[in-house]
Short mmCIF file of C-alpha atoms (C1' of nucleotides) in Angstrom, two decimals:
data_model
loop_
_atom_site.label_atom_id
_atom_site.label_comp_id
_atom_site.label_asym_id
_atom_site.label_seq_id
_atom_site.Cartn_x
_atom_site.Cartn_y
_atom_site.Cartn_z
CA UNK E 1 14.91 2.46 -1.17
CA UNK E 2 14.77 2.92 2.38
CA UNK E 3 18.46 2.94 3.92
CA UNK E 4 19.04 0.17 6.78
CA UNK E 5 19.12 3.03 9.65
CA UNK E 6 15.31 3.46 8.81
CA UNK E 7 14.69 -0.36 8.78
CA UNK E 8 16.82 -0.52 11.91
CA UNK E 9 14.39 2.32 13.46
CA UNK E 10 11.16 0.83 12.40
CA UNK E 11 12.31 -2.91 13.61
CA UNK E 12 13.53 -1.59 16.90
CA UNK E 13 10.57 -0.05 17.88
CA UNK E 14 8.12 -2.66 16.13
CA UNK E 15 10.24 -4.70 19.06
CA UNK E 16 9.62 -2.30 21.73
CA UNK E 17 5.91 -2.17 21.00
CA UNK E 18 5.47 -5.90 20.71
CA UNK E 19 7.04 -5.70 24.61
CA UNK E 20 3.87 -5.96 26.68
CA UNK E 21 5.52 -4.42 30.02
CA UNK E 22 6.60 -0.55 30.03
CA UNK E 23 9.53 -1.41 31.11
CA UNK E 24 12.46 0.29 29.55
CA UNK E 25 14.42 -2.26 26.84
CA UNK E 26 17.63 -2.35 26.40
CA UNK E 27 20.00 -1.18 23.50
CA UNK E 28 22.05 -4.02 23.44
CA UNK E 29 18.71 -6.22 23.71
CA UNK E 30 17.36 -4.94 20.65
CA UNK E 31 20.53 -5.32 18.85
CA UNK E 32 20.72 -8.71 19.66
CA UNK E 33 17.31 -9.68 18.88
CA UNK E 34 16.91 -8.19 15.53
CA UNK E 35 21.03 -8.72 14.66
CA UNK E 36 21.52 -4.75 14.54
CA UNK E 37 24.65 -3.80 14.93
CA UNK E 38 24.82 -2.01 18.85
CA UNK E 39 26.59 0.85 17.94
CA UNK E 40 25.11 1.89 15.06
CA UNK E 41 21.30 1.00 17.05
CA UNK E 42 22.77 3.59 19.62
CA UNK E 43 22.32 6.60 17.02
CA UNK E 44 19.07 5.90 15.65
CA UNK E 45 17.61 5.52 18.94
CA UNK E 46 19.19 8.41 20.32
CA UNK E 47 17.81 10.29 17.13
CA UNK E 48 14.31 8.91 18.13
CA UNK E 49 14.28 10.06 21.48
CA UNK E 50 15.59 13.78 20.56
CA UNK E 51 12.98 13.55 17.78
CA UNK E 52 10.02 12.78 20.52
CA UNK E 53 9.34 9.24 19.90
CA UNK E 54 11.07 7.97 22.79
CA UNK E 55 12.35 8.24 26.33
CA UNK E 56 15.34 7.14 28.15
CA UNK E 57 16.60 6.05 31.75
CA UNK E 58 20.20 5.82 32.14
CA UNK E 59 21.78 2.95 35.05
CA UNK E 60 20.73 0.30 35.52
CA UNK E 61 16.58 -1.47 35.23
CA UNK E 62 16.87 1.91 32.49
CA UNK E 63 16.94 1.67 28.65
CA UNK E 64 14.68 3.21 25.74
CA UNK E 65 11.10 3.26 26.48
CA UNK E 66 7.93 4.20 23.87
CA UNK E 67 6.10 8.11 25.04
CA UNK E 68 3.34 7.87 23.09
CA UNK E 69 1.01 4.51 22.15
CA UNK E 70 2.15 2.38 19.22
CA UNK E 71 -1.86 3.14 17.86
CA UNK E 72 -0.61 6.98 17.74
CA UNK E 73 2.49 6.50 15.70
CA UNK E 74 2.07 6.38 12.17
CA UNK E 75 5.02 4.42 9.75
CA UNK E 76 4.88 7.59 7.71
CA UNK E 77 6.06 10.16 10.45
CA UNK E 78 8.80 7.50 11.57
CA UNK E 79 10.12 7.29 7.94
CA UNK E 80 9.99 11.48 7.75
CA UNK E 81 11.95 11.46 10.70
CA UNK E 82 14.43 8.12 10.04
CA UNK E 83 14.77 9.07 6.27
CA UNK E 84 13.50 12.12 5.44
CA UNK E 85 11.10 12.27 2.75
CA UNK E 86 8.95 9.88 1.13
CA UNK E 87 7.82 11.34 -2.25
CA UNK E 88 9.89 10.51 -5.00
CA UNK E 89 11.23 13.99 -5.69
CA UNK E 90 11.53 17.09 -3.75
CA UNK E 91 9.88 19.07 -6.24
CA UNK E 92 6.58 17.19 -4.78
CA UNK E 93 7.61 16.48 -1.17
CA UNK E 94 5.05 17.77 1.57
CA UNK E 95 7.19 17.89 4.34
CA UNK E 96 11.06 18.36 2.49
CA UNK E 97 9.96 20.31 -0.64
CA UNK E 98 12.80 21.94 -2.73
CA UNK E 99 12.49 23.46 -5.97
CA UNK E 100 13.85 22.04 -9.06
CA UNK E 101 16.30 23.62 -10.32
CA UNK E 102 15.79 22.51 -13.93
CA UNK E 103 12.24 22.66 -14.56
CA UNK E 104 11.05 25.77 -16.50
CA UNK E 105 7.48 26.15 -14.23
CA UNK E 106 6.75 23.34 -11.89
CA UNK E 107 3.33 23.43 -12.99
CA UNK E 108 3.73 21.82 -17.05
CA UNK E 109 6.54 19.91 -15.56
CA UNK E 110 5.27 15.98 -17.20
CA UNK E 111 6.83 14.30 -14.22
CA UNK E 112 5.21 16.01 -11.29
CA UNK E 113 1.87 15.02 -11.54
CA UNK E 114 2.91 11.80 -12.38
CA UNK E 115 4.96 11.99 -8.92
CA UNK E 116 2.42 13.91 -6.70
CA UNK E 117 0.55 10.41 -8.09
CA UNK E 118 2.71 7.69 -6.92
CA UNK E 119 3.37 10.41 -3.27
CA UNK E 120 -0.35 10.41 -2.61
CA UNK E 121 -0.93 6.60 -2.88
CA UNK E 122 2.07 5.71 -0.75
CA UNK E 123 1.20 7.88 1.74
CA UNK E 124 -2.51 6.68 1.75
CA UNK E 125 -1.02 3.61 2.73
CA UNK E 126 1.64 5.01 5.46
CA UNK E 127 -0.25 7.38 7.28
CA UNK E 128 -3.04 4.91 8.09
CA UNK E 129 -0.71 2.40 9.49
CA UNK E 130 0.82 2.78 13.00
CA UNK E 131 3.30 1.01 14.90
CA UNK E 132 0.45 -0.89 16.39
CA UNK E 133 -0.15 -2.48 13.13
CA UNK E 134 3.21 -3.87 12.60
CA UNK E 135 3.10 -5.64 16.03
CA UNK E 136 0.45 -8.14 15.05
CA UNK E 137 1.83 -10.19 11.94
CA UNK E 138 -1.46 -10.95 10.82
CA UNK E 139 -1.92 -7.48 9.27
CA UNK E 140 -4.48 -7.31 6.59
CA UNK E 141 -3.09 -6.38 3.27
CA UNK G 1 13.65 9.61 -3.64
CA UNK G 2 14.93 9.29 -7.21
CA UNK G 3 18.30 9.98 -8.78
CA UNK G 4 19.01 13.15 -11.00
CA UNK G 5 20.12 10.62 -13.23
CA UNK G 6 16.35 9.17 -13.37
CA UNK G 7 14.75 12.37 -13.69
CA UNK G 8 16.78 13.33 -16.08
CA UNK G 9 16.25 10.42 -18.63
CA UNK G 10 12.61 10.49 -18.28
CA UNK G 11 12.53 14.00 -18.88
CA UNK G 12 14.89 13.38 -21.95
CA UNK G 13 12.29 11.08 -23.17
CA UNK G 14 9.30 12.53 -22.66
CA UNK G 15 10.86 15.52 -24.49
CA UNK G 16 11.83 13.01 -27.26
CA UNK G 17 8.33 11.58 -27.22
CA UNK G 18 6.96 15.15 -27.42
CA UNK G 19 8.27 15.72 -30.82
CA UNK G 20 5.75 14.51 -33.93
CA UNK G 21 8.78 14.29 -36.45
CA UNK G 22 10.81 10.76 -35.90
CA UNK G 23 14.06 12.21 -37.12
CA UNK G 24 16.80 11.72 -34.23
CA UNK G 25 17.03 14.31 -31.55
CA UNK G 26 20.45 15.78 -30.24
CA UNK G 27 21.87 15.43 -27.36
CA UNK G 28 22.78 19.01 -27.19
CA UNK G 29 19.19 20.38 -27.66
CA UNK G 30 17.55 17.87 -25.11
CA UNK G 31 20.74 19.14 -22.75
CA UNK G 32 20.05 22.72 -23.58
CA UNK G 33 16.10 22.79 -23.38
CA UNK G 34 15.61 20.65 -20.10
CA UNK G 35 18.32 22.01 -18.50
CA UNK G 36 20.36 18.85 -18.27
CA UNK G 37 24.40 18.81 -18.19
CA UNK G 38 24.98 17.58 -21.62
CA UNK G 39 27.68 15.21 -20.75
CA UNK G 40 25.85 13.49 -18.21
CA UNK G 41 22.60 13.50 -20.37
CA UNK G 42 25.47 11.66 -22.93
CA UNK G 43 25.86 8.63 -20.23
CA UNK G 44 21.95 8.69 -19.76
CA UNK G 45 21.11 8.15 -23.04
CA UNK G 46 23.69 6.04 -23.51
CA UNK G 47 22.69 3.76 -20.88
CA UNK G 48 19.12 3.62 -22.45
CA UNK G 49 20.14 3.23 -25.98
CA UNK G 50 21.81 -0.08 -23.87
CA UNK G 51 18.75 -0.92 -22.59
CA UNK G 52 16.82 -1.25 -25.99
CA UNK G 53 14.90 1.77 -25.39
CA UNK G 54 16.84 4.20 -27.82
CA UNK G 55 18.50 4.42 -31.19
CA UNK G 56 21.10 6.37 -32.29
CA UNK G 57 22.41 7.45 -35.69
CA UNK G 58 26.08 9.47 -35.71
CA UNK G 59 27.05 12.32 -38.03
CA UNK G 60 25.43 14.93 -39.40
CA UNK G 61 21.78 14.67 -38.45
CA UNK G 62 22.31 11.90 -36.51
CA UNK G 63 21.05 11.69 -32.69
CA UNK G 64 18.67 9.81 -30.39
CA UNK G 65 15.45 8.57 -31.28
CA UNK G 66 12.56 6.20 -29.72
CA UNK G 67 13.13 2.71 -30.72
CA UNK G 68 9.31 1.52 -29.22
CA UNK G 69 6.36 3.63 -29.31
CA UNK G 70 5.49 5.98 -26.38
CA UNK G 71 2.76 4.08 -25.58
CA UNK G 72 4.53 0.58 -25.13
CA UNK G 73 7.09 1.96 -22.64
CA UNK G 74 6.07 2.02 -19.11
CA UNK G 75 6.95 4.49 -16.43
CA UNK G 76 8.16 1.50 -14.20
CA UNK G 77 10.19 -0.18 -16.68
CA UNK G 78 12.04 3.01 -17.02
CA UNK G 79 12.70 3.83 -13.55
CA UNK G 80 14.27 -0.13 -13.18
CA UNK G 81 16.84 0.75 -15.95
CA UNK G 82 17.56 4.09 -14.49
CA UNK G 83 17.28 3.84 -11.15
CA UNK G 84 16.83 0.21 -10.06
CA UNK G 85 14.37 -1.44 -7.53
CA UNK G 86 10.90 0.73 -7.04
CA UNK G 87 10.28 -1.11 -3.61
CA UNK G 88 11.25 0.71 -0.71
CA UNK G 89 13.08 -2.82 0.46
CA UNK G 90 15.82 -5.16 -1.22
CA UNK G 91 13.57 -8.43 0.13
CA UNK G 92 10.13 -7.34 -1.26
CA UNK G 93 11.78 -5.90 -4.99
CA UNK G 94 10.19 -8.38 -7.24
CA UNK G 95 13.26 -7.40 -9.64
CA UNK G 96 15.70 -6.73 -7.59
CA UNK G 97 15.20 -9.57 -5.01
CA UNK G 98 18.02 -9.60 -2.06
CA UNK G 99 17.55 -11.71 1.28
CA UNK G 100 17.50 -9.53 4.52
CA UNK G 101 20.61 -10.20 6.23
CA UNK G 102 19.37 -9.54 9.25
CA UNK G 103 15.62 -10.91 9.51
CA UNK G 104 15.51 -14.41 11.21
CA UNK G 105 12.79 -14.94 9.13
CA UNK G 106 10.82 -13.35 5.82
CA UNK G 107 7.63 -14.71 6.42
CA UNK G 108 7.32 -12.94 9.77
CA UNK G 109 9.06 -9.54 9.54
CA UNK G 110 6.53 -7.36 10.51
CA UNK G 111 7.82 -4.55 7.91
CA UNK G 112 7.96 -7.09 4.86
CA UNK G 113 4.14 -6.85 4.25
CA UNK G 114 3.23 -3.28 4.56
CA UNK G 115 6.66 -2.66 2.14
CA UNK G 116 4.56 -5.07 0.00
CA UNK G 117 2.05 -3.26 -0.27
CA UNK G 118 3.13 0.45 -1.07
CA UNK G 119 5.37 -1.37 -3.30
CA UNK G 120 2.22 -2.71 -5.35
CA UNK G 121 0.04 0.32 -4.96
CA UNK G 122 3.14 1.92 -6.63
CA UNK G 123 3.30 -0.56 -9.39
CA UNK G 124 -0.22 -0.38 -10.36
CA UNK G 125 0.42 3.47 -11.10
CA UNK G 126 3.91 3.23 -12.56
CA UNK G 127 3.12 0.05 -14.51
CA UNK G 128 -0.24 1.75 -16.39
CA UNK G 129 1.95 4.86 -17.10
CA UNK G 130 3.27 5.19 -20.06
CA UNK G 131 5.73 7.44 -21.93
CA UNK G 132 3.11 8.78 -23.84
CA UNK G 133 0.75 9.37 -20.79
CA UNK G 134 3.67 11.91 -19.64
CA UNK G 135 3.99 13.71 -23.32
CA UNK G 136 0.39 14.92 -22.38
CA UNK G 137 0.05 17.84 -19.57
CA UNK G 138 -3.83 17.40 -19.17
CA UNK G 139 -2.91 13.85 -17.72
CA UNK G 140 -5.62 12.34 -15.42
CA UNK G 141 -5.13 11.85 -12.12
"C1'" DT R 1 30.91 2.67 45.33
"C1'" DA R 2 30.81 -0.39 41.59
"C1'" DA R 3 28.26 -1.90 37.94
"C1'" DT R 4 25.00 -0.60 34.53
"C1'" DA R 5 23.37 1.70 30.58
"C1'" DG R 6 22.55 5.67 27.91
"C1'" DT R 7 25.25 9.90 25.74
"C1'" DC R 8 28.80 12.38 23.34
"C1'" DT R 9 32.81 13.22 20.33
"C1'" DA R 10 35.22 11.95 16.76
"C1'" DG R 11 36.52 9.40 13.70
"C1'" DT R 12 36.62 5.53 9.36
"C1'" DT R 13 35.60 2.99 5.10
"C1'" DA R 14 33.19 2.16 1.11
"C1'" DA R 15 29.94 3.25 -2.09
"C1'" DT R 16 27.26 6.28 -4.75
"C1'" DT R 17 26.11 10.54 -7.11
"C1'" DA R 18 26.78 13.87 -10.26
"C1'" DG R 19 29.38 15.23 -12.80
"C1'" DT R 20 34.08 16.81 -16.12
"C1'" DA R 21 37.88 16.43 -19.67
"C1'" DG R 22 39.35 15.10 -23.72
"C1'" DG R 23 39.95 12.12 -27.34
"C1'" DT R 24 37.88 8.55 -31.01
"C1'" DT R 25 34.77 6.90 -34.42
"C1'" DT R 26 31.21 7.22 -37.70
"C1'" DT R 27 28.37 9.61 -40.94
"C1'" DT R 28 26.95 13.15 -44.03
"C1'" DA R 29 27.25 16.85 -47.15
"C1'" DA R 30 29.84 20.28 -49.59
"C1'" DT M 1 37.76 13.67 -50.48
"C1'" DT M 2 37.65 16.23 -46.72
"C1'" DA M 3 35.64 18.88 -43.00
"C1'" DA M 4 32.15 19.26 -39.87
"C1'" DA M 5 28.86 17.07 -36.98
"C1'" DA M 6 27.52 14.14 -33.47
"C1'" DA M 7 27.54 10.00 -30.98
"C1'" DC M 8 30.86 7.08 -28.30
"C1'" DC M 9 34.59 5.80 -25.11
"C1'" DT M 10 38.02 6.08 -21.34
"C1'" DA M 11 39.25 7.87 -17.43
"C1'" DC M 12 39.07 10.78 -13.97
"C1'" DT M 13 37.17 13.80 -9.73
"C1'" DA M 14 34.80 15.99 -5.93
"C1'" DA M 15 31.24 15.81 -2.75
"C1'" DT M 16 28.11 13.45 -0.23
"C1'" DT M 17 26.01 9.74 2.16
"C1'" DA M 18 25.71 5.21 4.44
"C1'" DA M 19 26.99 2.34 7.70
"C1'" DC M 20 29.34 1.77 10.86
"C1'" DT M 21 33.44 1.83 15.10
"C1'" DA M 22 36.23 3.38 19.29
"C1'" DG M 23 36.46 5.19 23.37
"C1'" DA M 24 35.50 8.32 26.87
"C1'" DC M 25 31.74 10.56 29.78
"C1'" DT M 26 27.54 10.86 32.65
"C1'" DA M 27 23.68 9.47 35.24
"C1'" DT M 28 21.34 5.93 37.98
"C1'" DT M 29 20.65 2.30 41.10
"C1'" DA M 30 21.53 -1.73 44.00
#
DNA sequence: TAATAGTCTAGTTAATTAGTAGGTTTTTAA
DNA sequence: TTAAAAACCTACTAATTAACTAGACTATTA
């Protein structure tokens, strides 16, 4: 399950691509739109910018702002950065692998392939869709 | 990402399902060979002896053993007893159903439909695996 | 220079995870 | 019939994470 900071993340900037004018959005806009609470919002935007996602004015007319176009941004690098990884155990993860510390060899372990699996067809999905694709509701399934 | 807990019972069962003989398996030598604390492998089992996936037999020579065959246990129905929901959302879990608190509406959340979708390209691996499909090493991918 | 709006520090509360300790009950075999 | 075996039950615990909250600080702009 994805925790609600990553749903927060991917809702808040699903909003800020939707926004046809660059103009920098507001925290407390977001919030309020998608019923996020402001404070908590803060953080994961914050974590966004410092992770190169976003930008920020300060003062006023500033707010968060998208660097790169919603077509370039793909779900699955927002969830790596939001939640970490996406496979189902670290023993298979591509970008947060860790070895098991209970398997004898990796390699004849009966759940790994099984996992590597179930990683490779959720990311087939994740990497192919961008930010861009959640704007428009009519997404093909 | 799944729970020790998870991994741990479907290793304890595919190591169960390994075994030709059908007299019960111990708790201590499932602990001992996959590396598992034995007195949390004890609530594991436990929990899917409760779940109508296990018998057990006390006393001497007693133990754990399959209740259904390998073959008529699914990958997915284990993880749901172990773990819980398999979609990465509480409002697109078609067993664990919980309303977004947060989303003005389902129909439109622009995250709701992609989550439905790695959710069934997740299923349709999960739901053809079986227990038996993880007793065998050489498993097709 | 005052209002605006992001940033930083430092918490809190509740839940979950991954166990541990130790005793009880049931069954089997000597 | 009794002792050992092995599951079962009750009740903790420690560590981590999730999901926030409070309040002060800093930069920008009208």
């Amino acid at each position: 399950m994805l925790s609600k900071k990553t749903k927060y993340g991917l809702k808040a900037l699903t909003y800020m691509a939707k926004k046809e004018s660059k103009k920098p959005v507001l925290i407390s806009e977001i919030a309020e739109e998608e019923n996020i609470s402001k404070k908590f919002l803060e953080i994961i935007l914050l974590q966004l910018k410092n992770s190169g996602f976003l930008g920020s004015k300060k003062g006023k007319g500033g707010g968060y702002y998208l660097i790169r176009e919603p077509e370039k941004i793909t779900v699955a690098s927002l969830i790596r950065v939001l939640e970490g990884p996406i496979a189902m155990l670290p023993c298979v993860s591509l970008n947060f692998y860790e070895k098991c510390d209970d398997c004898k060899n990796e390699e004849t372990c009966s759940l790994s392939k099984l996992m590597i699996e179930v990683r490779d067809s959720t990311l087939k999905i994740l990497e192919n869709k961008s930010l861009a694709d959640l704007t428009n509701s009519t997404m093909s399934l």
